[in-house]
Coordinates of C-alpha atoms and ligand atoms in Angstrom, one line a residue:
M8 CA -0.2 0.0 -0.2
T9 CA 1.4 3.7 -0.8
T10 CA 1.5 5.8 1.9
P11 CA 2.2 9.5 2.3
Y12 CA 3.7 8.2 5.7
R13 CA 6.8 6.9 7.0
T14 CA 6.4 3.0 6.9
V15 CA 8.1 0.9 9.4
S16 CA 12.0 1.1 7.4
E17 CA 11.8 4.0 6.8
I18 CA 11.6 4.9 10.8
T19 CA 15.5 5.6 12.2
C20 CA 14.6 8.1 14.7
V21 CA 12.1 8.6 17.1
G22 CA 11.2 11.7 19.0
V23 CA 10.1 10.9 22.8
I24 CA 8.3 14.1 24.3
G25 CA 8.0 13.9 28.3
A26 CA 11.0 12.2 30.7
G27 CA 8.3 11.2 33.4
T28 CA 7.1 7.1 34.2
M29 CA 5.9 6.5 31.0
G30 CA 7.6 9.1 28.4
A31 CA 10.7 7.6 30.0
G32 CA 10.1 3.9 29.5
I33 CA 8.8 4.7 25.9
A34 CA 11.8 5.6 25.2
Q35 CA 13.8 2.4 26.8
V36 CA 12.2 0.8 24.4
A37 CA 12.6 2.5 21.1
A38 CA 16.6 2.7 21.7
Q39 CA 16.3 -1.0 23.0
A40 CA 15.1 -1.5 19.7
G41 CA 18.1 -0.2 17.6
L42 CA 17.1 3.5 17.0
N43 CA 17.4 6.7 17.8
V44 CA 15.9 8.6 20.0
V45 CA 15.1 12.3 21.0
L46 CA 13.8 13.0 24.9
F47 CA 12.4 16.6 25.1
D48 CA 11.1 17.3 28.8
L49 CA 10.3 21.2 30.0
S50 CA 11.9 20.0 32.8
T51 CA 15.8 19.5 32.8
E52 CA 15.3 17.9 36.5
A53 CA 12.5 15.0 34.8
L54 CA 15.7 15.0 32.1
E55 CA 18.3 14.3 34.4
R56 CA 16.5 12.0 36.2
A57 CA 15.4 9.5 33.0
E58 CA 19.5 9.7 31.7
S59 CA 20.1 8.2 34.7
A60 CA 17.1 6.1 35.8
L61 CA 18.6 4.5 32.0
R62 CA 21.7 4.0 32.8
S63 CA 20.8 2.0 36.0
S64 CA 17.8 0.2 34.2
M65 CA 20.6 -0.8 31.7
D66 CA 23.5 -1.9 34.4
K67 CA 20.5 -4.3 35.5
L68 CA 19.9 -5.6 32.3
V69 CA 23.6 -5.8 32.3
A70 CA 23.9 -7.6 35.7
R71 CA 21.6 -10.3 35.0
G72 CA 23.4 -11.6 31.8
K73 CA 20.7 -9.9 29.3
F74 CA 22.6 -7.1 27.7
S75 CA 26.7 -6.9 27.3
A76 CA 27.7 -3.7 29.2
E77 CA 29.1 -2.8 25.7
A78 CA 25.0 -3.4 23.9
A79 CA 23.7 -1.1 27.2
D80 CA 26.5 1.8 26.1
A81 CA 25.2 1.3 23.0
V82 CA 21.5 1.6 23.8
C83 CA 22.1 4.7 25.8
G84 CA 24.3 6.5 23.5
R85 CA 21.6 6.4 21.2
F86 CA 19.8 8.7 23.0
T87 CA 19.9 12.8 22.7
Y88 CA 18.2 14.8 25.5
A89 CA 16.4 18.0 24.0
A90 CA 15.7 20.9 26.1
E91 CA 14.0 22.4 22.8
L92 CA 11.1 21.0 20.7
R93 CA 12.9 22.2 17.7
A94 CA 15.0 18.2 17.8
M95 CA 12.1 17.0 17.2
A96 CA 12.6 18.2 13.5
P97 CA 14.7 14.5 11.8
C98 CA 12.0 12.5 13.6
D99 CA 10.1 9.7 11.4
L100 CA 7.9 9.5 14.5
V101 CA 6.7 11.4 17.5
V102 CA 5.4 9.7 20.8
E103 CA 3.8 12.4 23.0
A104 CA 3.7 11.0 27.0
I105 CA 2.7 14.4 29.0
V106 CA 0.3 15.4 31.5
E107 CA -3.1 14.4 30.2
R108 CA -4.8 16.9 29.1
L109 CA -6.1 18.1 26.3
D110 CA -5.5 21.2 25.9
V111 CA -1.8 21.7 26.3
K112 CA -1.3 18.3 24.1
Q113 CA -3.6 19.4 21.3
K114 CA -1.4 23.1 20.7
L115 CA 2.3 20.2 21.7
F116 CA 1.0 18.0 18.6
A117 CA 0.2 21.8 16.3
D118 CA 3.5 23.0 17.5
L119 CA 4.8 19.3 16.5
E120 CA 3.6 20.3 12.4
E121 CA 5.5 22.8 12.0
I122 CA 7.8 21.6 13.3
C123 CA 8.0 17.7 12.0
A124 CA 8.3 16.5 8.3
A125 CA 4.6 16.4 6.7
E126 CA 5.3 12.5 6.9
A127 CA 5.8 11.9 10.6
I128 CA 3.8 9.5 12.4
L129 CA 2.7 11.4 15.3
A130 CA 0.8 9.2 18.4
T131 CA 0.4 10.3 22.2
N132 CA 0.4 7.7 24.8
T133 CA -3.2 9.2 25.9
S134 CA -4.7 6.4 28.7
S135 CA -7.9 8.4 29.3
I136 CA -8.5 11.1 26.4
S137 CA -10.4 10.9 22.7
I138 CA -7.5 10.4 20.0
T139 CA -10.5 12.2 17.5
A140 CA -10.4 14.8 20.0
I141 CA -6.7 15.8 19.9
G142 CA -6.4 15.0 16.1
A143 CA -9.3 17.2 16.0
A144 CA -6.4 20.1 16.4
L145 CA -4.3 19.0 13.7
K146 CA -3.9 19.7 10.1
D147 CA -3.4 16.7 9.3
P148 CA -4.9 14.2 11.8
A149 CA -4.9 11.9 9.5
R150 CA -1.4 11.3 10.9
L151 CA -1.7 11.2 14.7
A152 CA -3.1 7.9 15.8
G153 CA -2.9 6.8 19.9
L154 CA 0.2 4.2 20.9
H155 CA -0.8 3.5 24.6
F156 CA 2.1 1.6 26.1
F157 CA 1.2 0.4 29.8
N158 CA 3.2 1.0 33.2
P159 CA 5.9 -0.1 33.3
A160 CA 6.8 0.4 29.6
P161 CA 10.0 -1.1 29.3
I162 CA 8.2 -4.1 30.9
M163 CA 4.9 -4.5 30.3
K164 CA 4.0 -6.6 26.6
L165 CA 1.0 -4.5 25.7
V166 CA 1.0 -1.5 23.1
E167 CA -2.5 -0.4 22.2
V168 CA -2.7 1.2 18.9
I169 CA -5.1 3.2 18.9
K170 CA -7.2 4.6 14.8
G171 CA -8.9 8.3 16.1
L172 CA -12.1 8.6 13.5
A173 CA -9.4 10.4 11.3
T174 CA -6.1 8.5 11.3
D175 CA -5.3 6.8 8.8
Q176 CA -5.3 3.3 8.5
A177 CA -1.7 3.1 6.9
V178 CA -0.7 4.8 10.2
I179 CA -2.3 2.1 12.0
D180 CA -0.5 -0.9 10.0
T181 CA 3.4 1.8 10.5
L182 CA 2.4 1.0 14.3
L183 CA 1.3 -2.2 14.8
A184 CA 4.1 -3.3 13.3
V185 CA 6.6 -0.9 15.1
A186 CA 5.5 -1.8 18.6
K187 CA 6.1 -5.3 17.3
G188 CA 9.1 -4.8 16.3
W189 CA 9.7 -3.3 19.4
G190 CA 9.2 -6.8 21.2
K191 CA 5.2 -6.0 22.3
V192 CA 2.1 -7.6 21.7
A193 CA 0.3 -4.5 19.5
V194 CA -3.5 -4.8 19.6
A195 CA -5.4 -2.5 17.1
A196 CA -8.5 -0.7 19.2
K197 CA -11.1 2.3 18.7
S198 CA -11.0 5.9 19.7
S199 CA -13.6 4.8 23.3
P200 CA -13.7 5.6 26.9
G201 CA -10.4 3.7 28.0
F202 CA -10.0 1.7 25.0
I203 CA -10.0 -1.9 25.4
V204 CA -8.1 -2.4 28.4
N205 CA -9.1 -0.2 30.7
R206 CA -12.7 -0.9 30.1
V207 CA -12.9 -3.8 29.6
A208 CA -11.1 -4.2 32.9
R209 CA -13.7 -2.3 34.9
P210 CA -15.3 -4.9 36.3
F211 CA -12.6 -6.7 38.1
Y212 CA -13.0 -3.5 40.5
A213 CA -16.3 -3.2 40.3
E214 CA -17.7 -6.5 41.2
G215 CA -14.8 -7.2 43.6
L216 CA -16.2 -3.2 45.2
R217 CA -20.2 -4.5 45.3
L218 CA -19.5 -7.7 47.1
A219 CA -17.6 -6.5 49.8
E220 CA -20.2 -3.6 50.5
E221 CA -22.7 -6.3 49.8
G222 CA -21.0 -8.3 52.3
V223 CA -20.8 -11.3 49.9
A224 CA -16.9 -11.6 51.6
E225 CA -14.3 -9.0 52.7
P226 CA -11.4 -8.1 50.6
A227 CA -8.5 -10.6 51.6
R228 CA -10.8 -13.1 51.2
I229 CA -12.2 -11.6 47.8
D230 CA -8.4 -11.5 46.4
T231 CA -7.6 -14.6 48.1
L232 CA -10.4 -16.4 45.5
M233 CA -9.5 -14.6 42.4
R234 CA -6.3 -15.8 43.0
E235 CA -6.5 -19.3 44.1
A236 CA -9.6 -20.0 42.7
G237 CA -9.7 -17.1 39.4
G238 CA -6.0 -17.5 38.5
F239 CA -5.6 -14.1 38.2
R240 CA -2.2 -12.9 39.8
M241 CA -3.8 -10.4 41.9
G242 CA -6.7 -10.2 43.5
P243 CA -8.8 -6.2 42.5
F244 CA -8.5 -5.5 45.6
E245 CA -4.4 -5.8 46.3
L246 CA -4.5 -4.1 42.7
M247 CA -5.9 -1.1 43.5
D248 CA -4.0 -0.3 46.7
L249 CA -1.0 -0.8 44.5
I250 CA -2.1 1.2 42.1
G251 CA -3.6 4.2 44.2
Q252 CA -6.9 4.4 44.7
D253 CA -6.7 8.1 44.0
V254 CA -6.2 6.5 40.6
N255 CA -8.3 3.7 40.3
Y256 CA -11.4 5.3 41.0
A257 CA -10.5 8.6 38.8
V258 CA -10.2 6.2 35.6
T259 CA -12.8 4.6 36.8
C260 CA -15.0 8.2 37.5
S261 CA -13.4 9.1 33.8
V262 CA -15.6 6.1 32.0
F263 CA -18.0 6.6 34.0
D264 CA -18.6 10.1 32.4
A265 CA -17.4 9.4 29.2
Y266 CA -19.9 6.2 28.7
Y267 CA -23.1 9.2 29.5
Q268 CA -23.5 7.1 33.1
D269 CA -24.3 4.1 32.0
P270 CA -24.4 2.2 35.1
R271 CA -22.2 -1.4 34.1
F272 CA -19.5 0.9 34.8
K273 CA -20.7 2.9 38.7
P274 CA -17.9 3.9 40.8
S275 CA -18.1 2.4 44.5
L276 CA -19.1 4.5 47.3
M277 CA -16.9 1.8 49.6
Q278 CA -14.4 3.5 46.8
K279 CA -15.1 7.0 47.4
E280 CA -14.7 6.5 51.7
L281 CA -11.0 5.5 50.7
V282 CA -9.9 8.0 48.6
D283 CA -11.5 10.7 51.0
A284 CA -9.4 9.7 54.2
G285 CA -6.3 9.3 51.9
W286 CA -6.5 5.7 52.7
L287 CA -4.3 5.4 48.7
G288 CA -3.1 2.7 48.8
R289 CA 1.1 1.5 49.1
K290 CA 2.2 4.5 48.8
S291 CA 0.3 6.2 51.4
G292 CA 1.3 2.8 54.0
R293 CA -3.1 2.0 54.0
G294 CA -5.7 1.3 51.8
F295 CA -7.9 -2.1 52.1
Y296 CA -4.7 -3.2 53.6
Q297 CA -2.3 -2.0 56.0
Y298 CA 1.8 -1.3 54.9
S299 CA 4.4 -2.5 56.8
E300 CA 7.6 -1.9 55.0
G301 CA 6.2 -2.1 51.6
K302 CA 4.0 -5.2 52.6
P303 CA 0.6 -6.3 53.7
V304 CA -0.6 -6.5 57.5
T305 CA -2.8 -9.1 56.5
A306 CA -4.6 -11.7 59.6
P307 CA -4.9 -15.1 58.5
L308 CA -8.0 -15.9 56.7
E309 CA -10.1 -18.3 58.6
W310 CA -11.7 -21.0 56.9
D311 CA -14.8 -23.5 57.0
E312 CA -13.8 -25.9 59.9
I313 CA -14.4 -29.6 59.5
R314 CA -16.3 -31.6 61.6
F315 CA -18.0 -34.5 61.9
G316 CA -14.7 -36.8 61.5
G317 CA -13.9 -35.2 57.8
F318 CA -16.5 -38.2 56.8
F319 CA -18.1 -38.1 53.3
N320 CA -20.0 -40.3 50.9
I321 CA -20.2 -39.8 47.0
S322 CA -22.8 -41.6 45.8
S323 CA -22.7 -40.6 41.4
V324 CA -21.8 -37.6 39.3
V325 CA -23.0 -35.9 36.6
E326 CA -20.2 -35.7 34.3
A327 CA -19.9 -32.0 32.2
P328 CA -17.3 -30.5 30.0
A329 CA -16.5 -27.5 33.1
M330 CA -16.9 -30.3 36.0
Q331 CA -14.6 -32.4 34.6
P332 CA -10.8 -31.6 36.1
L333 CA -13.2 -31.7 39.5
I334 CA -13.6 -35.2 39.0
D335 CA -10.7 -36.1 37.3
R336 CA -8.9 -34.3 40.7
M337 CA -11.6 -36.9 42.9
E338 CA -10.3 -39.6 41.1
E339 CA -6.9 -38.9 41.3
R340 CA -7.3 -38.6 44.9
G341 CA -9.2 -42.0 45.2
I342 CA -13.0 -40.7 46.0
A343 CA -14.9 -44.1 45.6
I344 CA -17.8 -42.4 42.7
P345 CA -20.0 -45.5 42.5
L346 CA -22.4 -44.2 40.1
R347 CA -22.0 -41.2 36.7
T348 CA -23.8 -40.5 33.7
Q349 CA -23.1 -37.7 31.5
G350 CA -24.9 -34.5 31.5
E351 CA -25.2 -30.4 29.9
D352 CA -24.6 -29.6 33.8
G353 CA -22.6 -32.0 36.1
E354 CA -23.6 -32.4 39.1
I355 CA -21.6 -34.4 42.7
C356 CA -24.1 -36.4 45.2
F357 CA -23.3 -36.7 47.8
A358 CA -24.6 -39.8 50.1
N359 CA -26.2 -37.7 53.1
G360 CA -28.1 -36.2 49.9
A361 CA -25.6 -33.0 49.6
T362 CA -26.0 -31.9 45.8
L363 CA -22.5 -29.9 44.7
V364 CA -23.4 -27.9 41.2
L365 CA -22.1 -25.2 39.4
T366 CA -22.8 -21.6 40.4
N367 CA -25.9 -20.4 37.4
G368 CA -26.1 -16.6 39.1
Q369 CA -29.2 -17.4 40.6
T370 CA -28.5 -17.5 45.1
T371 CA -28.7 -21.0 45.9
L372 CA -32.2 -20.3 48.2
E373 CA -33.6 -19.5 44.7
R374 CA -32.6 -22.3 42.9
S375 CA -32.6 -24.8 45.6
L376 CA -36.7 -23.6 45.8
D377 CA -37.0 -23.6 41.5
E378 CA -35.2 -27.2 41.5
G379 CA -37.1 -28.6 45.6
N380 CA -33.6 -29.3 46.7
P381 CA -32.4 -27.5 49.8
N382 CA -29.4 -29.7 49.9
L383 CA -28.0 -28.1 47.0
I384 CA -25.2 -26.7 47.0
Q385 CA -23.5 -23.8 44.3
M386 CA -19.7 -24.0 43.9
D387 CA -18.0 -20.7 42.7
L388 CA -16.0 -20.9 39.2
A389 CA -12.5 -22.0 39.2
L390 CA -9.6 -21.7 36.3
D391 CA -8.7 -24.7 36.5
Y392 CA -10.3 -27.6 39.6
G393 CA -7.3 -29.7 39.0
S394 CA -5.0 -27.2 40.4
C395 CA -7.3 -24.9 42.4
E396 CA -6.2 -23.6 46.1
S397 CA -9.8 -22.6 47.5
L398 CA -13.0 -22.1 46.7
A399 CA -16.6 -20.6 48.0
L400 CA -20.1 -22.4 48.5
S401 CA -23.0 -21.5 48.8
T402 CA -26.1 -23.4 50.6
H403 CA -30.1 -23.0 51.3
P404 CA -29.8 -21.1 54.6
E405 CA -31.9 -24.2 56.3
C406 CA -29.8 -26.6 55.0
P407 CA -28.6 -28.0 57.8
E408 CA -24.7 -28.5 58.4
E409 CA -23.9 -32.2 58.6
V410 CA -24.9 -31.9 54.9
W411 CA -22.8 -29.3 53.8
T412 CA -20.1 -30.0 55.8
E413 CA -19.2 -33.4 53.7
V414 CA -18.7 -31.3 50.8
Y415 CA -16.0 -29.3 52.3
A416 CA -14.7 -32.3 53.8
M417 CA -14.4 -33.5 50.4
F418 CA -12.7 -29.9 49.5
D419 CA -10.6 -30.5 52.5
F420 CA -9.3 -34.2 51.5
L421 CA -8.6 -32.5 48.2
G422 CA -6.5 -29.4 48.9
V423 CA -9.1 -27.1 48.3
K424 CA -9.7 -24.4 51.4
T425 CA -13.5 -23.7 51.3
R426 CA -16.1 -21.2 52.8
V427 CA -19.6 -20.5 52.7
V428 CA -19.8 -17.5 51.5
K429 CA -23.0 -14.5 51.7
D430 CA -26.2 -16.0 49.4
L431 CA -25.9 -13.4 46.6
P432 CA -25.9 -14.5 43.1
G433 CA -22.6 -15.7 41.1
L434 CA -20.3 -15.7 44.2
V435 CA -16.9 -14.3 43.9
V436 CA -15.2 -16.1 40.8
M437 CA -18.0 -16.0 38.6
R438 CA -19.7 -13.0 39.5
T439 CA -16.5 -11.3 38.3
V440 CA -15.5 -13.2 34.6
A441 CA -19.1 -13.3 34.3
M442 CA -19.0 -9.4 34.1
L443 CA -15.2 -9.5 32.4
I444 CA -16.7 -11.6 29.6
N445 CA -20.0 -9.1 29.0
E446 CA -17.6 -6.3 29.1
A447 CA -15.2 -7.7 26.7
A448 CA -18.1 -8.8 25.0
D449 CA -19.7 -5.3 24.3
A450 CA -15.4 -4.2 23.1
L451 CA -16.3 -6.8 20.7
H452 CA -19.2 -5.6 19.9
F453 CA -19.1 -2.0 19.4
G454 CA -15.9 -3.1 17.2
I455 CA -13.8 -1.8 19.5
G456 CA -11.5 -4.6 19.2
D457 CA -11.5 -7.9 17.3
A458 CA -11.6 -11.3 19.3
V459 CA -8.3 -12.5 19.3
G460 CA -6.7 -8.4 20.0
I461 CA -9.2 -8.1 23.1
D462 CA -8.1 -11.4 24.6
S463 CA -4.5 -11.3 24.0
A464 CA -4.7 -7.3 25.5
M465 CA -6.4 -8.7 28.9
Q466 CA -3.8 -11.3 29.1
S467 CA -0.7 -9.3 27.6
G468 CA -2.0 -6.0 28.9
V469 CA -3.2 -6.9 32.7
N470 CA -1.4 -10.5 33.5
Y471 CA -5.4 -12.4 33.4
P472 CA -4.8 -15.7 33.2
T473 CA -6.4 -16.4 30.1
G474 CA -8.4 -14.1 27.4
L475 CA -11.7 -14.0 28.3
L476 CA -13.6 -14.6 25.1
A477 CA -12.0 -17.9 24.6
W478 CA -13.2 -18.7 28.6
A479 CA -16.5 -17.7 27.7
D480 CA -16.2 -20.3 24.7
K481 CA -14.8 -23.0 27.4
L482 CA -17.8 -22.5 29.8
G483 CA -20.3 -22.1 26.7
T484 CA -22.1 -18.5 26.6
S485 CA -25.1 -19.5 27.0
Y486 CA -24.1 -20.9 30.3
I487 CA -22.4 -17.5 30.7
A488 CA -25.3 -15.3 29.4
D489 CA -27.9 -18.1 32.2
V490 CA -25.8 -16.4 35.1
L491 CA -25.8 -12.8 33.8
D492 CA -29.2 -13.1 33.4
N493 CA -30.1 -14.4 36.8
L494 CA -27.5 -11.1 38.3
N495 CA -30.2 -9.0 35.8
L496 CA -33.1 -10.6 37.2
F497 CA -31.8 -10.4 41.0
Y498 CA -30.9 -7.1 41.1
G499 CA -33.2 -5.5 38.5
D500 CA -30.3 -2.8 37.4
D501 CA -29.1 -2.2 34.3
R502 CA -25.3 -3.0 35.6
Y503 CA -25.4 -6.9 34.4
R504 CA -27.5 -6.5 31.1
L505 CA -25.9 -8.2 28.5
S506 CA -24.4 -7.4 25.6
P507 CA -26.2 -8.1 22.4
A508 CA -23.3 -10.0 21.5
L509 CA -23.5 -12.3 23.5
T510 CA -27.0 -12.9 23.9
Q511 CA -26.3 -13.4 20.0
R512 CA -24.4 -16.6 20.4
A513 CA -25.9 -17.9 23.2
L514 CA -29.2 -18.5 21.6
I515 CA -26.9 -21.1 19.8
N516 CA -24.0 -21.5 22.4
A517 CA -21.7 -20.6 19.5
P518 CA -18.6 -19.1 20.5
F519 CA -16.6 -16.2 20.1
H520 CA -13.5 -17.1 18.2
T521 CA -14.0 -19.1 15.2
A522 CA -10.8 -21.7 13.8
Ligands
NAI13 P1 4.6 12.1 34.0 O1 4.0 13.0 35.2 O2 4.8 10.6 34.7 O3 6.1 12.0 33.3 C1 4.9 13.4 32.6 C2 5.9 14.5 32.0 O4 5.5 15.5 31.0 C3 6.6 15.3 33.1 O5 7.5 15.2 33.4 C4 6.6 16.8 32.9 O6 8.0 17.5 33.1 C5 6.5 16.8 31.4 N1 5.6 17.8 30.4 C6 3.8 18.2 30.9 N2 4.3 18.9 30.2 C7 4.9 19.6 29.3 C8 5.0 19.8 28.0 N3 3.8 20.9 27.5 N4 5.8 19.6 26.8 C9 6.7 18.6 27.5 N5 6.8 17.5 28.7 C10 6.0 18.3 29.4 O7 2.8 11.4 33.9 P2 2.9 9.8 33.2 O8 2.8 8.7 34.3 O9 4.7 9.1 32.6 O10 2.0 9.9 32.4 C11 2.6 10.8 30.8 C12 0.7 10.3 29.7 O11 1.2 9.0 29.7 C13 -0.2 10.5 30.0 O12 -0.7 11.0 28.9 C14 -0.8 9.2 31.2 O13 -2.2 9.4 31.2 C15 0.0 8.2 30.3 N6 0.1 7.0 30.8 C16 0.4 7.2 31.8 C17 0.2 5.6 32.5 C18 0.5 4.9 34.0 O14 0.8 4.1 34.5 N7 2.0 6.6 35.0 C19 -0.1 4.5 31.4 C20 -0.3 4.8 30.3 C21 -0.6 5.9 29.7

């Protein structure tokens, strides 16, 4: 394709504007990829800090054997530290990472248009401002795109390449190739609030906060369940403490406002209280957790106690794909299963009448009444029942203790800690994951990204253990739609409404990913 703009092979000199956290990191990534870099900041202190941070970062890479001393010197040698914007004149690509203000960014790009060649590509690292709005101030908005890195830029794999309304597709294609060449996972996205990651990730925090507000479980338990059952690297509360409650709350508010107060993105009063108190997380020494020497101080969690001698007997199982890894784990531990049948929904039946099923988004009380079985016990979703270390359960309030204790006696035998949590729909991991899947489906529905891009963005941008749409395919889109429908029915809140992309697939249980 012919393009008036620089192509990948023509990009040899990269300008970075703003030498703060992100700019310094982006500049390092470009220099490590062998390109010459011109780094500019209004503040000479910021430039000096960036220079010494680069040196110490390269020294660490040398010490870890990732770079030879000569290669590290060469990376540092590719840098020019500029005190004037004019120094951007020879750059083929300029990436802006300055203060997050539309007027300041627009003025900067208007100045750059006067300085850089007409063929040079201009990019912004903004995380919350519309690319289209920034581009509106340019004479040639077709050459401006978003190039959104994640913090810390040298380590985080993802780069979202964002197309504004006027951006030329050739510019997007070039930036996708540039970012790949820099060793990144590059994903195309459309200019929209939060792009892919900051939008799709909202329920990770929002559902955690709602679960805690509703008293389903305390933050430390939700974090543990999200890690040990959900397979996430961190739970929502520890992650919010790390990001900073103020920063996380501000992103939520900005996405909420940008989507015209869609209840799906509603901020949490619980989090606002923390922000108001100045309990901002690690940086202030207290957030959801208290910190001592940078480490959270937590009381050990209590799990359900084994009573009645830890005795249990299985009478039968209904095998279904979602349940199979658990049944395999039971067999590996030598648990006898006298009778097995196949079915759409899995069940593990105990001789004492307890029936263990995967949550379907109903409360256990409601489902027990529907199914005429007061001994029904719902278990939470696990990424892999074959290896999960903890799991939430919920029961009918009148389920006799000796019935449900057999269920957790079995989990104890399997090495899984359990806790019966407050009986609200979807338990912890299922409710959060279903909402994440719904948001990923909606981003797909509105063309913000494609299924492969959305899944890899969440895996490489925020380290999710698997792609969300792939997770939906594994559980069945109909199952996830049922969970959300049940949540929606229970709460009567538009927050839990299904994305049309999920509704449509769920009708025939069609997957998001097609081979
Ligand atoms: P920062 O505050 O660490 O650095 C910004 C730098 O820009 C400062 O050194 C400042 O002196 C300089 N600056 C401000 N106005 C300038 C101007 N007109 N010309 C030249 N230099 C100017 O900010 P940070 O965190 O690096 O963020 C920069 C951009 O990256 C923002 O748009 C932010 O939304 C975005 N971003 C931030 C992420 C983060 O985790 N911090 C993640 C992804 C994107």
